[in-house]
Each structure stands twice: as structure tokens, then as C-alpha cells.
XYZ file of N, CA and C in Angstrom:
711
model
N 90.354 130.945 113.129
C 91.557 131.621 113.290
C 92.782 130.983 112.644
N 92.789 129.626 112.884
C 93.937 128.872 112.316
C 93.993 129.002 110.836
N 92.855 128.886 110.140
C 92.774 128.950 108.742
C 93.283 130.364 108.266
N 92.965 131.367 108.967
C 93.376 132.729 108.614
C 94.816 132.889 108.739
N 95.379 132.155 109.815
C 96.859 132.124 109.878
C 97.611 131.506 108.846
N 97.088 130.443 108.402
C 97.618 129.674 107.272
C 97.617 130.456 106.016
N 96.478 131.129 105.742
C 96.489 131.965 104.633
C 97.406 133.175 104.603
N 97.560 133.709 105.770
C 98.398 134.857 105.954
C 99.893 134.549 105.636
N 100.369 133.347 105.951
C 101.696 133.007 105.778
C 102.046 132.238 104.543
N 101.039 131.769 103.769
C 101.396 131.059 102.505
C 101.976 131.977 101.460
N 101.486 133.195 101.422
C 101.976 134.045 100.335
C 103.442 134.526 100.633
N 103.905 134.797 101.851
C 105.324 135.153 102.010
C 106.136 133.972 101.782
N 105.754 132.840 102.096
C 106.654 131.553 101.832
C 106.809 131.407 100.318
N 105.847 131.642 99.502
C 105.853 131.544 98.007
C 106.812 132.617 97.490
N 106.682 133.820 98.148
C 107.655 134.935 97.757
C 108.999 134.571 98.070
N 109.281 134.019 99.216
C 110.640 133.538 99.592
C 111.177 132.461 98.639
N 110.369 131.545 98.287
C 110.798 130.550 97.299
C 111.165 131.134 95.941
N 110.319 132.109 95.473
C 110.666 132.799 94.216
C 111.966 133.616 94.382
N 112.189 134.212 95.486
C 113.401 134.974 95.744
C 114.638 134.017 95.618
N 114.591 132.913 96.273
C 115.666 131.878 96.394
C 115.879 131.414 95.037
N 114.872 131.238 94.157
C 115.044 130.715 92.865
C 115.880 131.598 91.951
N 115.697 132.838 92.311
C 116.456 133.844 91.457
C 118.015 133.644 91.530
N 118.528 133.241 92.645
C 119.894 133.017 92.950
C 120.317 131.544 92.768
N 119.384 130.595 93.032
C 119.599 129.264 93.027
C 118.573 128.596 92.128
N 118.607 128.845 90.863
C 117.560 128.318 89.937
C 117.538 126.745 89.881
N 116.435 126.206 89.728
C 116.285 124.782 89.429
C 116.193 124.427 87.990
N 116.740 123.391 87.528
C 116.694 123.031 86.119
C 116.034 121.700 85.841
N 115.350 121.575 84.758
C 114.847 120.380 84.279
C 116.005 119.398 83.966
N 115.853 118.122 84.558
C 116.919 117.274 84.447
C 117.306 116.789 82.951
N 116.290 116.928 82.163
C 116.462 116.383 80.776
C 116.775 117.590 79.785
N 116.154 118.620 79.798
C 116.369 119.731 78.692
C 117.084 120.912 79.284
N 117.298 120.926 80.704
C 118.066 122.016 81.381
C 117.325 123.420 81.296
N 116.082 123.419 80.963
C 115.207 124.615 81.092
C 114.955 124.963 82.633
N 114.877 126.206 82.922
C 114.570 126.607 84.258
C 113.156 126.085 84.649
N 113.106 125.613 85.808
C 111.788 125.086 86.298
C 111.021 126.166 86.992
N 109.593 126.277 86.661
C 108.753 127.110 87.368
C 108.539 126.629 88.706
N 107.871 127.474 89.523
C 107.653 127.232 90.995
C 107.010 125.880 91.210
N 105.964 125.531 90.432
C 105.148 124.358 90.692
C 105.801 123.144 89.906
N 106.771 123.377 89.128
C 107.447 122.110 88.567
C 108.412 121.452 89.490
N 108.505 120.168 89.281
C 109.436 119.402 90.076
C 110.277 118.392 89.127
N 111.579 118.667 89.118
C 112.611 117.907 88.436
C 112.536 117.839 87.006
N 111.325 117.666 86.415
C 111.250 117.654 84.990
C 110.175 118.762 84.494
N 110.504 119.490 83.526
C 109.767 120.668 83.227
C 108.435 120.055 82.402
N 107.556 120.827 82.340
C 106.176 120.555 81.532
C 106.464 120.215 80.079
N 107.258 121.019 79.488
C 107.711 120.784 78.069
C 108.219 119.432 77.854
N 109.095 118.972 78.682
C 109.696 117.581 78.524
C 108.694 116.529 78.847
N 107.987 116.742 79.880
C 107.053 115.699 80.271
C 105.926 115.566 79.192
N 105.451 116.685 78.665
C 104.402 116.522 77.621
C 104.981 115.880 76.417
N 106.340 115.983 76.082
C 106.862 115.587 74.701
C 107.449 114.185 74.947
N 107.586 113.623 76.090
C 108.155 112.212 76.106
C 106.961 111.259 75.646
N 107.323 110.348 74.879
C 106.207 109.437 74.312
C 105.738 108.522 75.291
N 104.333 108.526 75.632
C 103.729 107.590 76.606
C 103.024 106.567 75.842
N 102.965 105.410 76.422
C 102.530 104.243 75.789
C 101.008 104.084 75.779
N 100.425 104.642 76.924
C 98.909 104.529 77.082
C 98.530 103.039 77.195
N 99.516 102.162 77.593
C 99.264 100.686 77.495
C 98.164 100.287 78.496
N 97.878 101.068 79.471
C 96.854 100.612 80.450
C 95.482 100.735 79.914
N 95.369 101.454 78.803
C 94.104 101.627 78.091
C 93.892 100.689 76.867
N 94.860 99.822 76.660
C 94.722 98.801 75.427
C 94.866 97.484 76.001
N 94.032 96.513 75.512
C 93.929 95.181 75.875
C 93.732 94.437 74.641
N 94.617 93.488 74.250
C 95.949 93.424 74.769
C 96.845 94.631 74.161
N 98.061 94.615 74.819
C 98.977 95.824 74.391
C 100.255 95.103 73.970
N 101.216 95.935 73.512
C 102.516 95.444 72.937
C 103.340 94.936 73.990
N 103.208 95.273 75.268
C 103.952 94.828 76.378
C 103.493 93.388 76.855
N 102.266 93.295 76.881
C 101.705 91.942 77.299
C 102.050 90.832 76.127
N 102.127 91.292 74.893
C 102.313 90.381 73.863
C 103.824 89.859 73.796
N 104.717 90.611 74.556
C 106.110 90.133 74.715
C 106.120 88.801 75.466
N 105.127 88.687 76.305
C 105.153 87.441 77.321
C 104.293 86.304 76.951
N 103.610 86.414 75.809
C 102.814 85.342 75.205
C 103.701 84.050 75.051
N 103.093 82.914 75.693
C 103.920 81.727 75.577
C 105.087 81.579 76.424
N 105.378 82.597 77.231
C 106.486 82.531 78.069
C 106.227 82.471 79.631
N 105.263 83.382 79.985
C 104.926 83.391 81.373
C 103.498 83.961 81.501
N 102.711 83.678 82.434
C 101.400 84.045 82.645
C 101.263 85.297 83.465
N 101.084 86.424 82.789
C 100.995 87.757 83.514
C 99.540 88.125 83.330
N 99.081 88.730 84.432
C 97.636 89.332 84.344
C 97.486 90.439 83.344
N 98.380 91.489 83.666
C 98.619 92.616 82.788
C 99.908 93.059 82.666
N 100.447 93.871 81.730
C 101.561 94.457 81.667
C 101.539 95.928 81.115
N 102.114 96.937 81.904
C 102.029 98.209 81.377
C 103.323 98.944 81.524
N 103.421 100.019 80.827
C 104.703 100.959 81.013
C 104.280 102.260 80.703
N 104.927 103.250 81.372
C 104.571 104.612 81.288
C 105.075 105.264 79.953
N 106.287 104.997 79.635
C 106.892 105.689 78.470
C 107.353 104.691 77.476
N 107.505 105.116 76.150
C 108.219 104.222 75.185
C 109.622 104.517 75.408
N 110.455 103.438 75.280
C 111.812 103.498 75.381
C 112.414 103.668 74.077
N 113.033 104.728 73.706
C 113.543 104.912 72.347
C 115.007 105.452 72.506
N 115.894 104.897 71.699
C 117.202 105.444 71.669
C 117.338 106.917 71.413
N 118.131 107.546 72.291
C 118.306 108.928 72.133
C 117.024 109.767 72.480
N 116.057 109.171 73.002
C 114.686 109.865 73.310
C 114.803 110.399 74.687
N 113.598 111.083 75.059
C 113.534 111.618 76.341
C 113.581 110.603 77.458
N 112.810 109.465 77.030
C 112.665 108.491 78.134
C 114.021 107.858 78.560
N 114.909 107.668 77.526
C 116.280 107.089 77.674
C 117.016 108.065 78.590
N 116.960 109.394 78.319
C 117.623 110.425 79.119
C 117.136 110.382 80.511
N 115.853 110.291 80.710
C 115.191 110.112 82.079
C 115.794 108.957 82.875
N 115.871 107.781 82.141
C 116.458 106.644 82.866
C 117.989 106.712 83.153
N 118.650 107.431 82.272
C 120.041 107.647 82.457
C 120.206 108.416 83.653
N 119.487 109.490 83.804
C 119.689 110.377 84.846
C 119.275 109.631 86.308
N 118.245 108.864 86.234
C 117.815 108.115 87.435
C 118.938 107.082 87.800
N 119.495 106.353 86.848
C 120.370 105.266 87.208
C 121.855 105.728 87.339
N 122.282 106.598 86.584
C 123.726 107.105 86.691
C 124.081 108.367 87.015
N 123.195 109.241 87.250
C 123.403 110.648 87.658
C 122.765 110.877 89.047
N 122.474 109.890 89.717
C 121.954 110.034 91.213
C 120.747 110.974 91.300
N 119.645 110.558 90.561
C 118.413 111.144 90.592
C 117.345 110.092 91.093
N 117.434 109.545 92.174
C 116.386 108.474 92.585
C 115.064 109.311 92.826
N 115.085 110.537 93.246
C 113.892 111.283 93.496
C 113.066 111.532 92.229
N 113.669 111.395 91.038
C 112.947 111.580 89.877
C 112.187 110.252 89.547
N 112.643 109.066 89.994
C 112.019 107.728 89.809
C 110.584 107.817 90.677
N 110.900 108.400 91.926
C 109.825 108.504 92.811
C 108.696 109.483 92.328
N 109.193 110.578 91.842
C 108.152 111.506 91.233
C 107.367 110.996 90.162
N 108.003 110.279 89.139
C 107.334 109.635 88.020
C 106.349 108.543 88.481
N 106.788 107.842 89.591
C 105.936 106.805 90.168
C 104.621 107.469 90.696
N 104.780 108.450 91.310
C 103.607 109.249 91.809
C 102.690 109.570 90.686
N 103.282 110.202 89.758
C 102.459 110.641 88.593
C 101.774 109.507 87.809
N 102.449 108.485 87.632
C 101.912 107.175 86.995
C 100.799 106.701 87.766
N 100.988 106.568 89.123
C 99.902 105.971 89.989
C 98.622 106.697 89.798
N 98.599 108.086 89.606
C 97.525 108.923 89.471
C 96.770 108.534 88.153
N 97.597 108.284 87.083
C 97.025 107.921 85.724
C 96.426 106.404 85.876
N 97.122 105.670 86.739
C 96.586 104.263 86.729
C 95.478 104.002 87.925
N 95.106 105.102 88.442
C 94.313 104.887 89.681
C 93.045 103.965 89.625
N 92.400 104.051 88.539
C 91.157 103.098 88.349
C 91.618 101.657 88.108
N 92.656 101.521 87.251
C 93.249 100.168 87.107
C 93.841 99.586 88.351
N 94.535 100.376 89.118
C 95.033 99.782 90.370
C 93.951 99.484 91.367
N 92.973 100.335 91.508
C 91.919 100.149 92.468
C 91.140 98.830 92.006
N 90.879 98.635 90.716
C 90.178 97.590 90.230
C 91.021 96.225 90.391
N 92.324 96.320 90.260
C 93.125 95.110 90.356
C 93.204 94.613 91.809
N 93.254 95.379 92.728
C 93.386 95.055 94.168
C 94.687 94.338 94.461
N 95.757 94.871 94.007
C 97.039 94.259 94.324
C 97.320 94.189 95.840
N 97.883 93.192 96.295
C 98.389 93.231 97.764
C 99.664 93.848 97.917
N 100.564 93.774 97.000
C 101.944 94.332 97.130
C 102.464 94.801 95.808
N 103.223 95.977 95.874
C 104.079 96.132 94.726
C 105.524 95.658 95.008
N 106.107 94.894 94.090
C 107.357 94.164 94.435
C 108.387 94.690 93.308
N 109.415 95.476 93.737
C 110.368 95.916 92.782
C 111.251 94.768 92.292
N 111.844 94.758 91.167
C 112.928 93.896 90.747
C 114.141 94.274 91.438
N 114.752 93.332 92.193
C 115.945 93.683 93.060
C 117.238 93.911 92.212
N 118.161 94.667 92.791
C 119.526 94.906 92.312
C 120.287 93.740 93.081
N 121.486 93.466 92.503
C 122.544 92.659 93.217
C 123.077 93.599 94.286
N 123.456 93.011 95.469
C 123.867 93.812 96.500
C 124.986 94.677 96.300
N 125.942 94.197 95.470
C 127.208 95.039 95.211
C 126.835 96.197 94.336
N 125.908 95.995 93.407
C 125.447 97.166 92.704
C 124.631 98.115 93.430
N 123.834 97.644 94.268
C 123.099 98.503 95.270
C 124.030 99.380 96.117
N 125.008 98.715 96.587
C 126.042 99.394 97.474
C 126.687 100.459 96.698
N 127.022 100.187 95.427
C 127.757 101.185 94.554
C 126.836 102.426 94.206
N 125.603 102.118 93.859
C 124.703 103.165 93.420
C 124.046 103.903 94.577
N 123.800 103.113 95.671
C 123.175 103.749 96.886
C 121.665 103.511 96.919
N 121.075 103.012 95.836
C 119.677 102.812 95.726
C 119.261 101.901 94.720
N 118.098 101.398 94.551
C 117.518 100.625 93.531
C 116.477 101.428 92.763
N 116.838 101.708 91.551
C 115.872 102.650 90.953
C 114.526 102.121 90.755
N 114.307 100.801 90.585
C 113.045 100.097 90.517
C 112.249 100.213 91.795
N 113.007 100.105 92.855
C 112.331 100.372 94.268
C 111.897 101.779 94.388
N 112.559 102.825 93.945
C 112.315 104.117 94.053
C 110.999 104.409 93.334
N 110.933 103.924 92.093
C 109.770 103.964 91.176
C 108.616 103.372 91.890
N 108.741 102.220 92.447
C 107.769 101.406 93.155
C 107.243 102.281 94.353
N 108.148 102.909 95.101
C 107.767 103.754 96.185
C 106.841 104.858 95.880
N 107.182 105.493 94.705
C 106.382 106.589 94.186
C 104.924 106.107 93.883
N 104.838 104.848 93.137
C 103.551 104.255 92.973
C 102.843 103.989 94.223
N 103.446 103.489 95.233
C 102.918 103.082 96.406
C 102.308 104.234 97.134
N 103.046 105.446 97.149
C 102.523 106.671 97.816
C 101.213 107.119 97.412
N 100.963 107.039 96.035
C 99.691 107.659 95.517
C 98.685 106.544 95.213
N 98.970 105.283 95.461
C 98.064 104.175 95.321
C 97.773 103.576 96.552
N 98.670 103.751 97.643
C 98.396 103.133 98.933
C 98.555 101.555 98.966
N 99.262 101.049 97.934
C 99.532 99.679 97.833
C 100.903 99.523 98.434
N 101.150 98.691 99.534
C 102.391 98.702 100.067
C 103.520 98.025 99.177
N 104.715 98.601 99.415
C 105.937 97.994 98.636
C 106.637 96.975 99.513
N 106.903 95.800 98.792
C 107.597 94.784 99.601
C 108.703 94.149 98.650
N 109.978 94.216 99.355
C 111.114 93.736 98.691
C 111.127 92.202 98.866
N 110.311 91.508 98.009
C 110.043 90.041 98.266
C 111.215 89.221 97.611
N 111.953 89.771 96.610
C 112.918 89.000 95.917
C 114.322 89.353 96.247
N 115.199 88.429 95.999
C 116.606 88.649 96.139
C 117.335 88.215 94.917
N 118.368 89.053 94.429
C 119.116 88.661 93.244
C 120.338 88.027 93.774
N 120.615 86.754 93.210
C 121.783 85.873 93.734
C 123.017 86.236 93.177
N 122.994 86.813 91.997
C 124.389 87.331 91.531
C 124.052 88.383 90.408
N 125.194 88.970 90.140
C 125.098 90.154 89.194
C 125.083 89.555 87.744
N 124.156 90.192 87.021
C 124.162 89.786 85.489
C 124.839 90.857 84.756
N 125.313 90.465 83.628
C 125.979 91.391 82.670
C 124.924 92.409 82.156
N 125.390 93.591 81.716
C 124.424 94.462 80.974
C 123.674 93.781 79.893
N 122.441 94.060 79.813
C 121.551 93.383 78.747
C 121.627 94.230 77.401
N 122.241 95.378 77.442
C 122.102 96.350 76.259
C 122.426 95.692 74.990
N 123.571 95.025 74.847
C 123.913 94.537 73.431
C 123.624 93.047 73.265
N 122.795 92.433 74.146
C 122.530 91.152 74.002
C 121.171 90.841 73.098
N 121.207 89.648 72.525
C 120.085 89.224 71.792
C 118.928 88.731 72.794
N 117.815 88.485 72.187
C 116.644 88.066 73.089
C 117.041 86.731 73.843
N 117.489 85.795 73.240
C 118.001 84.450 73.897
C 119.017 84.826 74.993
N 120.086 85.559 74.597
C 121.195 85.933 75.535
C 120.520 86.641 76.679
N 119.555 87.562 76.508
C 119.058 88.303 77.644
C 118.262 87.335 78.575
N 117.601 86.247 78.082
C 116.884 85.355 78.826
C 117.930 84.496 79.690
N 118.947 84.004 79.020
C 119.992 83.267 79.727
C 120.689 84.034 80.893
N 120.839 85.269 80.594
C 121.685 86.168 81.492
C 120.885 86.297 82.753
N 119.648 86.177 82.933
C 118.869 86.304 84.190
C 118.237 85.054 84.682
N 118.365 83.951 83.850
C 117.717 82.666 84.257
C 118.271 82.165 85.568
N 117.359 81.991 86.484
C 117.733 81.337 87.753
C 118.516 82.310 88.803
N 118.444 83.611 88.550
C 119.233 84.498 89.445
C 118.356 85.164 90.509
N 117.109 84.801 90.572
C 116.295 85.537 91.582
C 115.631 84.420 92.523
N 115.468 84.714 93.763
C 114.885 83.804 94.634
C 113.985 84.594 95.687
N 113.040 83.849 96.340
C 112.143 84.476 97.262
C 112.819 84.769 98.645
N 112.576 85.950 99.135
C 113.022 86.246 100.494
C 111.983 86.618 101.515
N 110.776 86.724 100.997
C 109.626 87.125 101.927
C 108.583 86.061 101.893
N 108.363 85.293 102.816
C 107.322 84.281 102.739
C 105.905 84.773 102.664
N 105.677 86.034 103.198
C 104.375 86.636 103.215
C 103.715 86.808 101.806
N 104.593 86.616 100.840
C 104.208 86.943 99.387
C 103.308 85.809 98.868
N 103.306 84.658 99.512
C 102.665 83.441 99.047
C 101.147 83.772 98.717
N 100.616 83.406 97.484
C 99.249 83.421 97.193
C 98.741 84.857 97.155
N 99.571 85.815 96.959
C 99.078 87.321 96.864
C 99.053 87.653 95.524
N 98.346 88.891 95.265
C 98.245 89.529 93.962
C 99.342 90.573 93.844
N 100.232 90.436 92.960
C 101.567 91.194 92.953
C 101.584 92.019 91.639
N 102.086 93.260 91.896
C 102.358 94.180 90.673
C 103.934 94.262 90.832
N 104.583 93.609 89.792
C 106.016 93.464 89.762
C 106.524 94.619 88.826
N 107.481 95.344 89.439
C 107.919 96.632 88.870
C 109.396 96.592 88.512
N 109.750 97.069 87.247
C 111.042 97.232 86.833
C 111.219 98.658 86.188
N 112.471 98.978 85.940
C 112.714 100.415 85.341
C 112.380 100.340 83.869
N 112.810 99.206 83.082
C 112.675 99.270 81.657
C 112.449 97.861 81.183
N 111.516 97.672 80.356
C 111.216 96.338 79.779
C 111.616 96.412 78.291
N 112.583 95.499 77.908
C 113.028 95.487 76.435
C 112.428 94.154 75.971
N 113.207 93.055 76.043
C 112.582 91.716 75.769
C 111.650 91.187 76.807
N 111.869 91.647 78.089
C 110.891 91.143 79.140
C 111.493 90.006 79.932
N 112.832 89.641 79.644
C 113.470 88.622 80.269
C 113.513 88.780 81.845
N 113.775 89.882 82.339
C 113.907 90.173 83.673
C 112.584 89.962 84.422
N 111.545 90.634 83.873
C 110.205 90.380 84.460
C 109.764 88.939 84.412
N 110.072 88.268 83.363
C 109.740 86.838 83.216
C 110.447 86.042 84.257
N 111.666 86.160 84.429
C 112.495 85.443 85.491
C 111.999 85.571 86.849
N 111.580 86.994 87.260
C 111.085 87.198 88.514
C 109.721 86.715 88.765
N 108.849 86.803 87.622
C 107.461 86.289 87.833
C 107.450 84.842 87.952
N 108.374 83.953 87.303
C 108.302 82.512 87.606
C 108.590 82.235 88.937
N 109.445 82.931 89.706
C 109.701 82.692 91.090
C 108.288 82.886 91.892
N 107.686 83.989 91.550
C 106.447 84.400 92.284
C 105.308 83.407 92.034
N 105.187 83.041 90.639
C 104.161 82.082 90.197
C 104.153 80.758 90.917
N 105.368 80.289 91.264
C 105.688 79.085 92.029
C 105.021 79.149 93.342
N 104.951 80.313 93.891
C 104.410 80.549 95.251
C 102.960 80.811 95.265
N 102.353 80.608 94.065
C 100.759 80.808 93.931
C 100.363 82.190 93.802
N 101.357 83.108 93.435
C 100.930 84.557 93.153
C 100.333 84.784 91.914
N 99.465 85.826 91.832
C 98.935 86.263 90.533
C 99.746 87.562 90.269
N 100.397 87.448 89.062
C 101.418 88.592 88.823
C 101.084 89.377 87.657
N 101.261 90.759 87.707
C 101.255 91.694 86.751
C 102.461 92.410 86.591
N 102.803 92.921 85.529
C 104.233 93.639 85.377
C 103.874 95.119 84.930
N 104.940 95.938 85.443
C 104.810 97.394 85.170
C 106.217 97.983 85.176
N 106.400 98.941 84.188
C 107.809 99.465 84.120
C 107.680 101.022 83.834
N 108.773 101.721 84.044
C 108.796 103.137 83.725
C 108.808 103.278 82.227
N 109.532 102.386 81.500
C 109.569 102.538 80.040
C 109.725 101.159 79.508
N 109.104 101.141 78.216
C 109.259 99.744 77.525
C 109.548 99.948 76.111
N 110.325 99.064 75.490
C 110.701 99.206 74.134
C 109.738 98.406 73.259
N 109.511 98.790 72.073
C 108.616 97.982 71.218
C 109.315 96.783 70.674
């Protein structure tokens, strides 16, 4: 009887949602197309057309090569290619500056499904997001890397742990050279969770360009005996 009851009420709920959407339509955050009932935040057209790295199926890949001779990472992956004026840049802009943390979570959930076998095989103990400086966190209201990590955690069942603290705010990395980016984040992270010691860690950032931030965070974790891999929503070649 319970099953019949659920079936009976599922259709009216869908009709109600369709009726509401006529007056309060939802739009894709990137292209502003109307979203269909089953679409969430980003339309199928935009999602299909954003350039994906497929880095988890390549060994080595262009992201891991960024860290050769700098820091010992187990693996390094990213969902999208970061390109100027591209869809991935637009997605990151909406997440960071237009108050769309739920988009980071949604993409984390989607990426976790694509990475399922890799994540299962890796047996990570924790997903650790790159932290924001507390003043920036207070201004924005959330850490976009943590939101992405939470989405990954939801569909992978790997717990998220805020194991690192950012000691001061760094200047924007956008216009800096590779050396300047490294200097900009050198020594600004420290451990804040002792239970991270000797664990297998998936370190998560929103975007990897030169890899300076992942490198700086990894060095803190490696000192504690951790085995570290890196992952980002997007990465530049």
C-alpha cells in the first residue's frame, strides 16, 4: 500500500513543479537557457560543451607533470580545462563571486561519480579542502573549495576534514609569474587537525594554474606523514 501511495503522489508533485516553473523559470548559470525539470543549475548544453580534462584516465597527465621535482603527489586530477573566456572560467566566476556555492557542490557530486573507481581504489581517509583566509571567508560566506569537496564527499562517502589553516591572505594569483605565485603562498598554511597524521589525503582546490597552492598545502601534510593526491574543479595547461 505504501508503494502505491508514493506512486499516486509522484505525478501531481511533478505537475506542480512544472506549473511553478512557468511563472518562476530557472536558468542555467552560464548560458541563461531555461532549465528543464531534471536539470540542476547548469544546462545539459553547457555541461556537455565545457572542456573536460579526462585526467583521471591518463597516467601521467599534464596536471601531475606540473609538480615533478617540486612535491611528491600520488595523483593529480581536474574536472575541466581552465581557459580564458571559456565555460569553466564562467562557472568558477559564478561560484566565487556571484554566490553560487551550490554549483560547486553539484559539480563535486558529478565528478565523484566519474571518479568512483579511482576513489574506491585509492582508499583516501579524508578529503581536505584548501582553506580561505578567515577575512575572505567572512566576506564571501563560504569556501568554494570546501563546497566542491563536500559534493565529492557526498557521492564518494569519503569524509571532508578542514585540516589546514591559512595564516594570512595572499594577493590574487592572476597576473603573477610562476615564481611569484610560489612566493605568494609559501609558508602561509599550517596544520590545525592532528588526526590528519599518517593519513591518505585528497587535497582539493577550485583551480590549479601553476600548482603553487597545492604544492604549499601538500608540503604541510607531507611533513605529517600523509600520502597526498591533488584534485581541482579546473586546471590550466
